CSV table of C-alpha atoms in Angstrom, one decimal:
chain,number,residue,atom,x,y,z
A,1,MET,CA,0.0,0.0,0.0
A,2,PRO,CA,1.5,3.4,-1.0
A,3,ALA,CA,2.8,5.5,1.8
A,4,ASN,CA,0.9,8.6,0.7
A,5,TRP,CA,-2.4,6.6,0.9
A,6,ILE,CA,-1.6,5.6,4.4
A,7,SER,CA,-0.9,9.2,5.4
A,8,THR,CA,-4.1,10.3,3.7
A,9,ARG,CA,-6.2,7.7,5.4
A,10,ALA,CA,-4.7,8.7,8.8
A,11,TRP,CA,-5.7,12.3,8.2
A,12,LEU,CA,-9.2,11.2,7.2
A,13,LEU,CA,-9.5,9.2,10.4
A,14,MET,CA,-8.4,12.3,12.4
A,15,LEU,CA,-10.8,14.6,10.5
A,16,PRO,CA,-13.8,14.3,12.9
A,17,LEU,CA,-11.5,15.1,15.8
A,18,LEU,CA,-10.0,18.1,14.0
A,19,VAL,CA,-13.5,19.4,13.2
A,20,VAL,CA,-14.5,19.1,16.9
A,21,MET,CA,-11.3,20.8,18.0
A,22,VAL,CA,-11.7,23.7,15.6
A,23,SER,CA,-15.3,24.1,16.6
A,24,VAL,CA,-14.8,24.1,20.4
A,25,ILE,CA,-11.3,25.6,20.6
A,26,GLY,CA,-10.4,27.3,17.4
A,27,TRP,CA,-13.4,29.6,16.8
A,28,PRO,CA,-13.8,30.7,20.5
A,29,LEU,CA,-10.1,31.6,20.5
A,30,VAL,CA,-10.3,33.6,17.3
A,31,ASP,CA,-13.4,35.4,18.6
A,32,THR,CA,-11.6,36.1,21.9
A,33,VAL,CA,-8.7,37.7,19.9
A,34,ARG,CA,-11.2,39.8,18.0
A,35,LEU,CA,-12.9,41.0,21.2
A,36,SER,CA,-9.6,41.9,22.8
A,37,PHE,CA,-9.1,44.7,20.3
A,38,THR,CA,-12.5,46.3,21.0
A,39,ASP,CA,-14.3,48.0,23.9
A,40,ALA,CA,-17.2,45.6,23.7
A,41,LYS,CA,-19.4,45.0,26.7
A,42,LEU,CA,-20.6,41.6,27.9
A,43,VAL,CA,-24.3,42.6,27.2
A,44,GLY,CA,-25.4,45.0,24.6
A,45,THR,CA,-23.1,46.9,22.2
A,46,GLU,CA,-20.5,45.1,20.0
A,47,GLY,CA,-18.0,47.8,20.7
A,48,SER,CA,-15.6,49.6,18.5
A,49,PHE,CA,-12.0,48.9,17.5
A,50,VAL,CA,-9.5,50.3,20.1
A,51,GLY,CA,-6.3,48.6,18.9
A,52,ILE,CA,-4.0,47.6,21.7
A,53,ALA,CA,-5.5,49.9,24.3
A,54,ASN,CA,-6.9,47.1,26.3
A,55,TYR,CA,-3.5,45.3,26.5
A,56,GLU,CA,-1.8,48.6,27.5
A,57,LYS,CA,-4.4,49.2,30.2
A,58,MET,CA,-4.1,45.6,31.6
A,59,LEU,CA,-0.3,45.4,31.5
A,60,THR,CA,0.3,48.8,33.1
A,61,GLY,CA,-2.5,48.6,35.6
A,62,SER,CA,-1.8,48.0,39.3
A,63,ASN,CA,-4.5,45.3,39.5
A,64,PHE,CA,-2.7,43.1,36.9
A,65,GLN,CA,0.7,43.6,38.6
A,66,ARG,CA,-0.7,42.8,42.0
A,67,ALA,CA,-2.6,39.8,40.7
A,68,LEU,CA,0.5,38.5,39.0
A,69,VAL,CA,2.5,38.7,42.2
A,70,THR,CA,-0.2,37.0,44.1
A,71,THR,CA,-0.5,34.2,41.5
A,72,THR,CA,3.3,33.7,41.4
A,73,TRP,CA,3.5,33.5,45.2
A,74,PHE,CA,0.6,31.1,45.4
A,75,ALA,CA,2.1,28.8,42.7
A,76,VAL,CA,5.6,28.8,44.0
A,77,VAL,CA,4.8,28.2,47.7
A,78,SER,CA,2.0,25.7,47.1
A,79,VAL,CA,3.9,23.6,44.5
A,80,ALA,CA,7.1,23.6,46.7
A,81,ALA,CA,5.1,22.4,49.7
A,82,GLU,CA,3.3,19.8,47.7
A,83,MET,CA,6.5,18.4,46.2
A,84,VAL,CA,8.1,18.1,49.7
A,85,LEU,CA,5.0,16.6,51.3
A,86,GLY,CA,4.4,14.3,48.4
A,87,VAL,CA,7.9,12.9,48.5
A,88,LEU,CA,7.8,12.4,52.2
A,89,ALA,CA,4.5,10.7,52.0
A,90,ALA,CA,5.7,8.4,49.2
A,91,LEU,CA,8.8,7.5,51.2
A,92,LEU,CA,6.6,6.6,54.2
A,93,LEU,CA,4.1,4.6,52.2
A,94,ASN,CA,7.0,2.7,50.5
A,95,GLN,CA,8.0,1.1,53.8
A,96,GLN,CA,6.6,-2.2,55.0
A,97,PHE,CA,4.1,-1.8,57.9
A,98,ARG,CA,0.7,-3.0,58.9
A,99,GLY,CA,-2.2,-1.0,57.4
A,100,ARG,CA,-0.1,0.3,54.5
A,101,ALA,CA,-2.7,-0.6,51.9
A,102,ALA,CA,-5.4,1.2,53.9
A,103,LEU,CA,-3.3,4.3,54.4
A,104,ARG,CA,-2.5,4.4,50.6
A,105,ALA,CA,-6.2,4.3,49.9
A,106,LEU,CA,-7.0,7.1,52.4
A,107,MET,CA,-4.2,9.3,51.0
A,108,ILE,CA,-6.1,9.4,47.6
A,109,LEU,CA,-9.2,10.8,49.3
A,110,PRO,CA,-8.2,14.5,49.3
A,111,TRP,CA,-7.2,14.4,45.7
A,112,ALA,CA,-10.3,12.5,44.7
A,113,LEU,CA,-12.7,15.1,46.3
A,114,PRO,CA,-14.1,17.7,43.9
A,115,THR,CA,-12.3,21.0,44.4
A,116,VAL,CA,-15.6,22.8,45.4
A,117,VAL,CA,-16.2,20.2,48.1
A,118,ASN,CA,-12.6,20.6,49.4
A,119,ALA,CA,-12.9,24.4,49.4
A,120,THR,CA,-16.2,24.2,51.3
A,121,LEU,CA,-14.7,21.9,53.9
A,122,TRP,CA,-11.8,24.2,54.5
A,123,ARG,CA,-14.2,27.2,54.8
A,124,LEU,CA,-15.9,25.4,57.6
A,125,ILE,CA,-12.5,24.6,59.2
A,126,TYR,CA,-11.5,28.3,59.0
A,127,ASN,CA,-14.9,29.6,60.1
A,128,PRO,CA,-14.3,32.4,62.6
A,129,GLU,CA,-17.2,31.4,64.9
A,130,TYR,CA,-17.3,27.6,65.0
A,131,GLY,CA,-14.3,26.5,62.9
A,132,ALA,CA,-12.3,23.4,64.0
A,133,LEU,CA,-9.0,25.2,63.6
A,134,ASN,CA,-9.9,28.0,66.0
A,135,ALA,CA,-11.2,25.5,68.5
A,136,ALA,CA,-8.1,23.4,68.4
A,137,LEU,CA,-5.6,26.3,68.6
A,138,THR,CA,-7.6,27.9,71.5
A,139,GLN,CA,-7.7,24.7,73.5
A,140,LEU,CA,-3.9,24.3,72.9
A,141,GLY,CA,-3.4,27.8,74.2
A,142,LEU,CA,-1.8,29.0,70.9
A,143,ILE,CA,-4.3,31.8,70.4
A,144,ASP,CA,-6.4,33.7,72.9
A,145,SER,CA,-9.5,34.3,70.8
A,146,TYR,CA,-11.0,33.1,67.5
A,147,ARG,CA,-9.6,34.6,64.3
A,148,SER,CA,-11.1,35.1,60.9
A,149,TRP,CA,-8.4,33.3,58.9
A,150,LEU,CA,-10.1,34.1,55.6
A,151,GLY,CA,-11.1,37.6,56.6
A,152,GLU,CA,-7.6,39.0,57.3
A,153,PRO,CA,-5.4,40.0,54.4
A,154,GLY,CA,-2.3,38.7,56.2
A,155,SER,CA,-3.5,35.2,56.6
A,156,ALA,CA,-6.1,34.6,53.8
A,157,LEU,CA,-3.5,33.6,51.1
A,158,THR,CA,-1.6,31.3,53.5
A,159,ALA,CA,-4.9,29.6,54.4
A,160,LEU,CA,-5.7,29.1,50.8
A,161,ILE,CA,-2.2,27.6,50.2
A,162,VAL,CA,-2.7,25.1,53.0
A,163,ALA,CA,-6.1,24.0,51.6
A,164,ASP,CA,-4.6,23.7,48.1
A,165,CYS,CA,-1.7,21.6,49.4
A,166,TRP,CA,-4.0,19.3,51.3
A,167,LYS,CA,-5.9,18.8,48.1
A,168,ASN,CA,-3.0,18.2,45.7
A,169,PHE,CA,-0.1,16.7,47.5
A,170,PRO,CA,-1.5,13.1,47.1
A,171,LEU,CA,-1.0,13.4,43.4
A,172,VAL,CA,2.7,14.1,43.8
A,173,ALA,CA,2.9,11.3,46.4
A,174,LEU,CA,1.3,8.8,44.0
A,175,ILE,CA,3.7,9.7,41.2
A,176,ALA,CA,6.7,9.5,43.6
A,177,LEU,CA,5.4,6.2,45.0
A,178,ALA,CA,5.2,4.7,41.6
A,179,ALA,CA,8.7,5.8,40.9
A,180,LEU,CA,10.0,4.3,44.1
A,181,GLN,CA,8.6,0.9,43.1
A,182,ALA,CA,11.2,0.9,40.3
A,183,VAL,CA,14.2,1.3,42.6
A,184,PRO,CA,16.0,-2.0,42.7
A,185,ARG,CA,16.2,-3.3,46.3
A,186,ASP,CA,19.6,-4.9,45.7
A,187,ILE,CA,21.1,-1.4,45.0
A,188,THR,CA,19.6,0.1,48.2
A,189,ALA,CA,20.7,-3.0,50.2
A,190,ALA,CA,24.3,-2.6,48.8
A,191,ALA,CA,24.3,1.0,49.7
A,192,LEU,CA,23.2,0.1,53.2
A,193,VAL,CA,26.0,-2.5,53.5
A,194,ASP,CA,28.6,0.1,52.3
A,195,GLY,CA,27.6,2.3,55.2
A,196,ALA,CA,25.6,5.0,53.3
A,197,GLY,CA,23.3,6.9,55.6
A,198,PRO,CA,19.6,7.6,54.9
A,199,PHE,CA,20.3,11.0,53.3
A,200,ASN,CA,23.1,9.6,51.0
A,201,ARG,CA,20.9,6.6,50.1
A,202,PHE,CA,18.1,9.0,49.1
A,203,ARG,CA,20.4,11.4,47.3
A,204,PHE,CA,22.6,9.0,45.3
A,205,VAL,CA,20.3,5.9,45.0
A,206,VAL,CA,16.7,6.9,45.1
A,207,MET,CA,16.7,10.4,43.7
A,208,PRO,CA,17.9,9.4,40.2
A,209,TYR,CA,14.8,7.3,39.9
A,210,LEU,CA,12.6,10.1,41.3
A,211,ALA,CA,14.0,13.0,39.2
A,212,GLY,CA,12.1,12.3,36.0
A,213,PRO,CA,8.6,11.6,37.5
A,214,LEU,CA,9.0,14.5,39.9
A,215,LEU,CA,9.8,16.8,37.1
A,216,VAL,CA,6.5,15.8,35.4
A,217,ALA,CA,4.6,16.4,38.6
A,218,LEU,CA,6.3,19.7,38.9
A,219,VAL,CA,5.2,20.7,35.4
A,220,LEU,CA,1.6,19.6,36.0
A,221,ARG,CA,1.2,21.2,39.3
A,222,THR,CA,2.9,24.5,38.4
A,223,ILE,CA,0.7,25.1,35.4
A,224,GLU,CA,-2.4,24.2,37.4
A,225,ALA,CA,-1.5,26.4,40.3
A,226,PHE,CA,-0.8,29.3,38.0
A,227,LYS,CA,-4.3,28.9,36.5
A,228,VAL,CA,-6.0,28.5,39.9
A,229,PHE,CA,-9.5,29.8,40.2
A,230,ASP,CA,-12.1,27.5,41.7
A,231,ILE,CA,-10.7,27.0,45.2
A,232,ILE,CA,-10.0,30.7,45.7
A,233,TRP,CA,-13.4,31.7,44.3
A,234,VAL,CA,-15.3,29.4,46.6
A,235,MET,CA,-13.3,30.3,49.7
A,236,THR,CA,-12.6,34.1,49.4
A,237,ARG,CA,-13.7,35.3,45.9
A,238,GLY,CA,-10.4,37.1,45.7
A,239,GLY,CA,-10.8,39.0,49.0
A,240,PRO,CA,-10.3,40.4,51.6
A,241,ALA,CA,-9.1,43.6,50.0
A,242,ASN,CA,-8.1,41.7,46.9
A,243,SER,CA,-5.3,40.0,48.8
A,244,THR,CA,-6.1,36.6,47.2
A,245,ARG,CA,-7.1,37.8,43.8
A,246,THR,CA,-5.1,35.8,41.2
A,247,LEU,CA,-5.0,36.4,37.5
A,248,SER,CA,-7.8,34.0,36.8
A,249,ILE,CA,-10.0,35.7,39.4
A,250,LEU,CA,-9.1,39.1,37.8
A,251,VAL,CA,-10.1,37.8,34.3
A,252,TYR,CA,-13.5,36.6,35.7
A,253,GLN,CA,-14.2,39.9,37.4
A,254,GLU,CA,-13.2,42.0,34.4
A,255,ALA,CA,-15.2,40.0,31.9
A,256,PHE,CA,-18.3,39.0,34.0
A,257,SER,CA,-18.5,41.1,37.2
A,258,PHE,CA,-17.7,44.4,35.4
A,259,GLN,CA,-19.0,43.2,32.1
A,260,ARG,CA,-16.1,44.5,30.1
A,261,ALA,CA,-15.7,41.8,27.5
A,262,GLY,CA,-13.0,43.5,25.5
A,263,SER,CA,-10.6,44.1,28.3
A,264,GLY,CA,-11.5,40.8,29.9
A,265,ALA,CA,-10.6,39.0,26.6
A,266,SER,CA,-7.3,40.8,26.4
A,267,LEU,CA,-6.5,39.8,30.0
A,268,ALA,CA,-7.4,36.2,29.3
A,269,LEU,CA,-5.1,36.1,26.3
A,270,ILE,CA,-2.3,37.6,28.4
A,271,VAL,CA,-2.8,34.9,31.0
A,272,THR,CA,-2.9,32.2,28.2
A,273,LEU,CA,0.4,33.5,26.8
A,274,LEU,CA,2.0,33.4,30.2
A,275,VAL,CA,0.9,29.8,30.8
A,276,THR,CA,2.1,28.8,27.3
A,277,ILE,CA,5.5,30.3,27.9
A,278,LEU,CA,5.6,28.4,31.2
A,279,ALA,CA,4.6,25.2,29.6
A,280,ALA,CA,7.2,25.6,26.8
A,281,ALA,CA,9.9,26.3,29.3
A,282,TYR,CA,9.0,23.1,31.2
A,283,ALA,CA,8.8,21.1,28.0
A,284,ALA,CA,12.3,22.2,27.1
A,285,LEU,CA,13.4,21.2,30.6
A,286,LEU,CA,11.9,17.8,30.2
A,287,ARG,CA,13.6,17.3,26.9
A,288,ARG,CA,16.9,18.3,28.4
A,289,ALA,CA,16.4,15.9,31.3
A,290,ALA,CA,15.4,13.1,28.9
A,291,GLY,CA,18.5,13.7,26.8
A,292,ALA,CA,20.8,13.8,29.8
A,293,SER,CA,19.4,10.4,30.9
């Protein structure tokens, strides 16, 4: 069978998928680009052409710059904490002890919960009147009175990071645990016989097997954390005093709360570009790591 016919048949088989992708991704993207160059409102007028005025307004505005800093801080701290907690949990669950299977199953529970459910649970925990966190800290004598953890600008973002870490560190733990299963036990036993301590065994024996999978987990979690919306919207809606307003929250408020479709579209494209650059950088890092191995 000619090679060109095989290629043609492959494209014909992919045609339905391509049509669907163009319909649900391509056209909305093109229309978003068109809207970003207008002053269109969400309801009513189509708006007039304003060039790159929307982009200039967004990029130079204090709201965008503050949201970018908040998003970056949220992504860096939450992902770093999730990586550390995930690896520690994987090392624990890789040991032999009674109840290990049950503990592995329980660890999946936070990750399996829908994000809205997880956010609602943490709102109840942080509740300033009857929250479990206030009750526990008061009984331990660590605080004198109940605090509004989500109502204070100084603590709201940290509270959100804790909730996000609890939700997502099991994913990192599962990836790391799967990688740990591939570590040959004879190598670890030989390192133990040679007198290598726990840290050196982890660094020189275990870590080479963990590096690749952990890099994949780092890519996935960084991109997701940079796009975070749902957990913040459910818990704080970007408040108090916009202290937890990330880029995704800002896009929603600009386009839907303030009904400025044009500037909202331009901001959405800016965020998309930032995430694309981030994904491309990580892809290059993955290729470099694969080449080095």
